[in-house]
mmCIF file of C-alpha atoms in Angstrom:
data_model
loop_
_atom_site.group_PDB
_atom_site.id
_atom_site.type_symbol
_atom_site.label_atom_id
_atom_site.label_comp_id
_atom_site.label_asym_id
_atom_site.label_seq_id
_atom_site.Cartn_x
_atom_site.Cartn_y
_atom_site.Cartn_z
ATOM 1 C CA MET A 36 100.216 180.371 -9.378
ATOM 2 C CA GLU A 37 102.928 177.839 -9.402
ATOM 3 C CA ARG A 38 104.011 177.403 -13.201
ATOM 4 C CA GLU A 39 105.651 174.091 -14.483
ATOM 5 C CA VAL A 40 108.343 174.544 -16.114
ATOM 6 C CA SER A 41 111.228 171.958 -17.665
ATOM 7 C CA ALA A 42 114.262 174.344 -16.473
ATOM 8 C CA LYS A 43 116.399 172.820 -13.732
ATOM 9 C CA ILE A 44 119.287 174.196 -12.620
ATOM 10 C CA ARG A 45 118.077 177.646 -10.237
ATOM 11 C CA LEU A 46 120.423 180.064 -8.943
ATOM 12 C CA TYR A 47 120.344 182.141 -6.582
ATOM 13 C CA VAL A 48 120.935 186.031 -7.992
ATOM 14 C CA GLU A 49 121.990 189.175 -5.692
ATOM 15 C CA HIS A 50 119.522 191.355 -7.560
ATOM 16 C CA PRO A 51 115.855 192.408 -7.394
ATOM 17 C CA LEU A 52 114.177 189.990 -9.670
ATOM 18 C CA GLY A 53 110.525 191.172 -11.862
ATOM 19 C CA GLU A 54 109.847 190.951 -15.546
ATOM 20 C CA ALA A 55 112.487 191.386 -17.892
ATOM 21 C CA GLN A 56 114.668 192.482 -15.637
ATOM 22 C CA THR A 57 118.289 192.251 -17.330
ATOM 23 C CA LEU A 58 120.650 190.305 -14.801
ATOM 24 C CA PRO A 59 123.947 189.895 -15.452
ATOM 25 C CA LEU A 60 126.012 187.418 -14.552
ATOM 26 C CA SER A 61 129.396 186.548 -11.667
ATOM 27 C CA ARG A 62 132.721 184.677 -13.204
ATOM 28 C CA GLU A 63 132.193 182.106 -10.798
ATOM 29 C CA GLN A 64 128.123 182.006 -12.340
ATOM 30 C CA ALA A 65 129.159 182.386 -15.392
ATOM 31 C CA HIS A 66 131.674 179.750 -15.342
ATOM 32 C CA TYR A 67 128.922 176.916 -13.451
ATOM 33 C CA LEU A 68 126.501 177.871 -15.991
ATOM 34 C CA PHE A 69 128.766 178.120 -19.215
ATOM 35 C CA GLY A 70 132.049 176.185 -17.978
ATOM 36 C CA VAL A 71 130.310 172.894 -16.144
ATOM 37 C CA MET A 72 126.563 172.962 -17.051
ATOM 38 C CA ARG A 73 127.675 173.474 -21.170
ATOM 39 C CA LEU A 74 124.727 176.279 -21.380
ATOM 40 C CA GLY A 75 124.675 178.680 -24.417
ATOM 41 C CA ALA A 76 122.184 181.589 -25.061
ATOM 42 C CA GLY A 77 118.527 180.814 -25.079
ATOM 43 C CA ALA A 78 118.946 178.144 -22.595
ATOM 44 C CA GLN A 79 116.937 178.799 -19.552
ATOM 45 C CA VAL A 80 117.590 178.360 -15.802
ATOM 46 C CA LEU A 81 115.390 179.538 -12.419
ATOM 47 C CA VAL A 82 116.576 182.072 -10.475
ATOM 48 C CA PHE A 83 115.602 183.461 -6.767
ATOM 49 C CA ASP A 84 117.222 186.927 -5.245
ATOM 50 C CA GLY A 85 116.229 185.260 -1.067
ATOM 51 C CA GLN A 86 112.738 188.177 -1.619
ATOM 52 C CA ASN A 87 110.760 188.028 -4.465
ATOM 53 C CA GLY A 88 109.922 184.018 -5.242
ATOM 54 C CA GLU A 89 111.315 182.072 -8.293
ATOM 55 C CA TRP A 90 111.394 183.090 -12.115
ATOM 56 C CA LEU A 91 112.249 181.789 -14.606
ATOM 57 C CA ALA A 92 115.249 183.793 -17.081
ATOM 58 C CA GLU A 93 116.511 182.672 -20.143
ATOM 59 C CA VAL A 94 120.585 183.127 -21.712
ATOM 60 C CA THR A 95 121.252 186.187 -23.043
ATOM 61 C CA GLN A 96 124.381 186.194 -22.902
ATOM 62 C CA ALA A 97 127.036 183.990 -22.548
ATOM 63 C CA GLY A 98 130.713 184.264 -21.836
ATOM 64 C CA LYS A 99 133.696 182.869 -19.919
ATOM 65 C CA ARG A 100 134.395 185.578 -17.546
ATOM 66 C CA GLY A 101 130.397 186.356 -17.743
ATOM 67 C CA GLY A 102 127.386 187.074 -19.077
ATOM 68 C CA GLU A 103 123.403 188.324 -18.800
ATOM 69 C CA LEU A 104 119.647 187.002 -18.129
ATOM 70 C CA CYS A 105 116.509 188.269 -18.827
ATOM 71 C CA VAL A 106 113.845 187.577 -16.270
ATOM 72 C CA LEU A 107 110.677 185.904 -18.100
ATOM 73 C CA HIS A 108 107.906 185.534 -15.886
ATOM 74 C CA GLN A 109 107.672 184.536 -11.652
ATOM 75 C CA THR A 110 106.947 180.356 -11.280
ATOM 76 C CA LYS A 111 107.222 180.183 -7.812
ATOM 77 C CA ALA A 112 105.531 183.044 -4.993
ATOM 78 C CA GLN A 113 108.066 183.573 -2.556
ATOM 79 C CA GLN A 114 107.957 181.174 0.592
ATOM 80 C CA MET A 115 109.261 182.681 4.033
ATOM 81 C CA PRO A 116 110.196 179.536 6.643
ATOM 82 C CA PRO A 117 109.107 179.891 10.053
ATOM 83 C CA ASP A 118 110.556 182.047 12.697
ATOM 84 C CA LEU A 119 112.973 179.373 13.714
ATOM 85 C CA TRP A 120 116.899 179.732 14.190
ATOM 86 C CA LEU A 121 119.309 177.178 14.950
ATOM 87 C CA LEU A 122 121.973 178.088 17.633
ATOM 88 C CA PHE A 123 125.123 175.638 17.605
ATOM 89 C CA SER A 124 128.764 175.006 18.521
ATOM 90 C CA PRO A 125 130.828 174.869 15.534
ATOM 91 C CA ILE A 126 132.408 171.474 15.272
ATOM 92 C CA LYS A 127 134.226 169.857 12.266
ATOM 93 C CA LYS A 128 134.419 170.998 9.623
ATOM 94 C CA ALA A 129 132.983 169.223 6.691
ATOM 95 C CA ARG A 130 130.522 168.437 9.967
ATOM 96 C CA THR A 131 129.178 172.369 10.653
ATOM 97 C CA ASP A 132 129.246 172.864 6.497
ATOM 98 C CA PHE A 133 126.496 169.463 6.764
ATOM 99 C CA ILE A 134 124.901 171.026 9.605
ATOM 100 C CA VAL A 135 124.513 174.612 7.762
ATOM 101 C CA GLU A 136 122.882 172.876 4.901
ATOM 102 C CA LYS A 137 120.430 170.666 6.443
ATOM 103 C CA ALA A 138 119.355 173.408 8.407
ATOM 104 C CA THR A 139 118.543 175.595 5.306
ATOM 105 C CA GLU A 140 116.793 172.442 3.767
ATOM 106 C CA LEU A 141 114.788 172.093 6.735
ATOM 107 C CA GLY A 142 114.017 175.761 7.270
ATOM 108 C CA ALA A 143 115.848 177.224 9.928
ATOM 109 C CA ALA A 144 115.189 181.134 9.210
ATOM 110 C CA ARG A 145 118.631 182.191 10.673
ATOM 111 C CA ILE A 146 122.030 179.837 11.728
ATOM 112 C CA LEU A 147 124.096 181.453 14.542
ATOM 113 C CA PRO A 148 127.049 179.627 15.387
ATOM 114 C CA VAL A 149 128.540 180.291 19.336
ATOM 115 C CA GLN A 150 130.816 179.360 21.262
ATOM 116 C CA THR A 151 129.870 177.093 23.995
ATOM 117 C CA ALA A 152 132.920 176.714 27.113
ATOM 118 C CA PHE A 153 133.487 172.391 25.849
ATOM 119 C CA THR A 154 133.405 174.215 21.873
ATOM 120 C CA ASN A 155 136.553 172.470 20.010
ATOM 121 C CA ALA A 156 136.539 175.393 16.674
ATOM 122 C CA GLY A 157 138.035 178.409 17.792
ATOM 123 C CA ARG A 158 136.525 180.285 14.717
ATOM 124 C CA ILE A 159 134.669 179.869 11.432
ATOM 125 C CA GLN A 160 134.798 180.861 8.137
ATOM 126 C CA ARG A 161 131.491 182.977 7.514
ATOM 127 C CA ASP A 162 131.369 183.732 3.739
ATOM 128 C CA ARG A 163 132.062 179.952 2.923
ATOM 129 C CA LEU A 164 128.701 178.895 5.418
ATOM 130 C CA GLN A 165 127.069 181.311 3.948
ATOM 131 C CA ALA A 166 127.933 179.979 0.277
ATOM 132 C CA HIS A 167 126.822 176.358 1.695
ATOM 133 C CA ALA A 168 123.818 177.555 2.784
ATOM 134 C CA VAL A 169 122.897 179.780 -0.784
ATOM 135 C CA GLU A 170 124.075 175.892 -2.583
ATOM 136 C CA ALA A 171 121.916 173.879 -0.431
ATOM 137 C CA ALA A 172 118.858 176.607 -1.336
ATOM 138 C CA GLU A 173 119.499 176.451 -4.709
ATOM 139 C CA GLN A 174 118.694 172.764 -4.505
ATOM 140 C CA CYS A 175 116.336 171.850 -2.138
ATOM 141 C CA GLY A 176 113.862 174.480 -4.593
ATOM 142 C CA GLY A 177 114.079 177.169 -1.110
ATOM 143 C CA THR A 178 113.143 180.485 -2.163
ATOM 144 C CA PHE A 179 114.715 181.352 1.172
ATOM 145 C CA VAL A 180 118.478 181.766 1.978
ATOM 146 C CA PRO A 181 118.640 181.934 5.370
ATOM 147 C CA GLU A 182 121.800 184.463 6.663
ATOM 148 C CA VAL A 183 124.699 182.882 8.761
ATOM 149 C CA ALA A 184 126.233 184.594 11.412
ATOM 150 C CA GLU A 185 129.813 185.689 12.749
ATOM 151 C CA LEU A 186 130.636 182.802 16.155
ATOM 152 C CA GLN A 187 129.517 184.687 19.536
ATOM 153 C CA LYS A 188 129.704 183.049 23.129
ATOM 154 C CA LEU A 189 126.655 181.709 24.122
ATOM 155 C CA GLY A 190 126.847 183.737 27.253
ATOM 156 C CA SER A 191 127.004 187.042 25.421
ATOM 157 C CA VAL A 192 124.233 185.977 23.098
ATOM 158 C CA LEU A 193 121.719 184.787 26.324
ATOM 159 C CA ASP A 194 122.395 188.134 27.695
ATOM 160 C CA HIS A 195 121.440 189.904 25.140
ATOM 161 C CA TRP A 196 118.226 187.730 24.162
ATOM 162 C CA ASP A 197 114.747 188.365 23.886
ATOM 163 C CA SER A 198 112.379 186.689 25.492
ATOM 164 C CA ALA A 199 109.515 186.753 23.311
ATOM 165 C CA ARG A 200 111.504 184.274 21.581
ATOM 166 C CA ARG A 201 111.663 180.627 22.982
ATOM 167 C CA ILE A 202 114.680 178.185 23.160
ATOM 168 C CA MET A 203 114.556 174.179 22.506
ATOM 169 C CA PHE A 204 117.118 173.441 24.196
ATOM 170 C CA CYS A 205 118.362 169.910 23.492
ATOM 171 C CA ASP A 206 120.226 168.910 26.762
ATOM 172 C CA GLU A 207 121.587 165.157 26.402
ATOM 173 C CA GLY A 208 122.074 165.169 30.386
ATOM 174 C CA ALA A 209 118.064 165.133 29.788
ATOM 175 C CA ALA A 210 116.281 162.794 31.252
ATOM 176 C CA ALA A 211 114.620 160.118 28.473
ATOM 177 C CA ALA A 212 111.319 161.588 30.833
ATOM 178 C CA ALA A 213 111.793 165.410 30.362
ATOM 179 C CA ARG A 214 109.054 167.318 29.119
ATOM 180 C CA VAL A 215 107.769 167.832 25.043
ATOM 181 C CA LEU A 216 108.529 171.103 23.779
ATOM 182 C CA PRO A 217 105.114 172.874 24.025
ATOM 183 C CA ASP A 218 103.105 173.860 21.328
ATOM 184 C CA LEU A 219 103.307 177.520 22.313
ATOM 185 C CA PRO A 220 103.076 179.847 19.525
ATOM 186 C CA GLY A 221 105.476 182.352 18.285
ATOM 187 C CA PRO A 222 109.336 182.715 17.703
ATOM 188 C CA TRP A 223 111.390 179.733 18.299
ATOM 189 C CA ALA A 224 115.144 178.774 18.949
ATOM 190 C CA VAL A 225 116.935 175.284 18.783
ATOM 191 C CA LEU A 226 120.057 174.622 20.646
ATOM 192 C CA ILE A 227 122.213 172.459 19.890
ATOM 193 C CA GLY A 228 125.923 172.083 22.167
ATOM 194 C CA PRO A 229 129.173 170.786 21.795
ATOM 195 C CA GLU A 230 130.632 167.588 21.196
ATOM 196 C CA GLY A 231 131.578 167.576 24.828
ATOM 197 C CA GLY A 232 128.219 168.916 25.924
ATOM 198 C CA PHE A 233 127.244 171.659 28.279
ATOM 199 C CA SER A 234 128.802 172.174 31.179
ATOM 200 C CA PRO A 235 127.354 172.499 34.394
ATOM 201 C CA GLN A 236 126.927 176.275 34.002
ATOM 202 C CA GLU A 237 125.711 176.363 30.845
ATOM 203 C CA ARG A 238 122.912 173.547 32.070
ATOM 204 C CA ASP A 239 122.125 175.744 35.033
ATOM 205 C CA ARG A 240 121.399 178.801 33.166
ATOM 206 C CA LEU A 241 119.760 177.394 30.674
ATOM 207 C CA GLN A 242 117.030 175.842 32.638
ATOM 208 C CA SER A 243 116.553 178.780 35.105
ATOM 209 C CA LEU A 244 115.630 181.317 32.029
ATOM 210 C CA ALA A 245 111.543 181.255 31.580
ATOM 211 C CA HIS A 246 111.826 180.883 27.952
ATOM 212 C CA ALA A 247 114.533 177.980 28.129
ATOM 213 C CA HIS A 248 112.390 174.229 27.285
ATOM 214 C CA VAL A 249 114.801 171.596 27.604
ATOM 215 C CA VAL A 250 114.136 168.590 25.804
ATOM 216 C CA SER A 251 115.371 165.191 25.522
ATOM 217 C CA LEU A 252 116.545 164.116 21.678
ATOM 218 C CA GLY A 253 116.115 160.603 23.090
ATOM 219 C CA PRO A 254 117.597 157.631 25.287
ATOM 220 C CA ARG A 255 121.375 157.873 22.860
ATOM 221 C CA ILE A 256 123.452 160.082 22.520
ATOM 222 C CA LEU A 257 123.739 161.769 19.320
ATOM 223 C CA ARG A 258 126.192 163.933 17.817
ATOM 224 C CA ALA A 259 126.428 167.325 17.184
ATOM 225 C CA ASP A 260 125.663 167.467 13.576
ATOM 226 C CA THR A 261 122.931 164.369 13.898
ATOM 227 C CA ALA A 262 121.071 165.976 16.637
ATOM 228 C CA ALA A 263 120.741 169.303 14.680
ATOM 229 C CA VAL A 264 118.487 167.576 11.917
ATOM 230 C CA ALA A 265 116.624 165.689 14.357
ATOM 231 C CA ALA A 266 115.999 169.091 16.628
ATOM 232 C CA LEU A 267 115.303 170.835 14.112
ATOM 233 C CA THR A 268 113.087 168.088 12.271
ATOM 234 C CA LEU A 269 111.460 167.819 15.526
ATOM 235 C CA TRP A 270 110.353 171.522 15.809
ATOM 236 C CA GLN A 271 109.162 171.174 12.948
ATOM 237 C CA GLN A 272 106.784 168.554 12.940
ATOM 238 C CA ALA A 273 105.179 169.522 16.176
ATOM 239 C CA MET A 274 104.994 173.705 15.119
ATOM 240 C CA GLY A 275 106.624 174.593 12.328
ATOM 241 C CA ASP A 276 105.360 174.621 8.206
ATOM 242 C CA TRP A 277 105.493 170.480 6.843
ATOM 243 C CA GLY A 278 101.170 170.876 7.232
#
């Protein structure tokens, strides 16, 4: 059962949570709580570890370079997202950050940047993107933080793909009347292409896969970050955990 609490600040911690657990704070966390938010001893915050739900904790030590929390009780049970991955081609820095943040908010379980024939970005800063996923989970009330994988070539990803996981292949070159997403249970992945679209070879390969389902996102060409949000929303509405 979820409990109502007045604490507004949520913090992701990398320590297993349980009643009366003591949590040491990193220097960055201490700076945020005590330097930015001006909290002190006795203040309460919400914490989650991605596995054991959300808990209410109290500040027991507050310092400039560190601090400590004591876990009081659970406020929310663990809520796992649907088994949905997002594959996308990195774009400009701020817009890639946006994709990771919105994918977290929309319930992606794993985020995989992929390099396609027309991908402009040759590398990513995975740690920075993972931090954006953590921040998005803290702000949206979720109890799960998706993993952001290292950048991989799309061809290599498809070479090792488990065919039990269906792919929602969002192709801007598909006809507007492309068949709608089939209502099939099991794990899924949403694939968004780069700003220049998929190459003919990539499109041919994806269309040849029995577990890949071509979906049109409408008559207008969407920016890659807009397409990611639209596609995740479409999948969640059709088969996700939106009720």
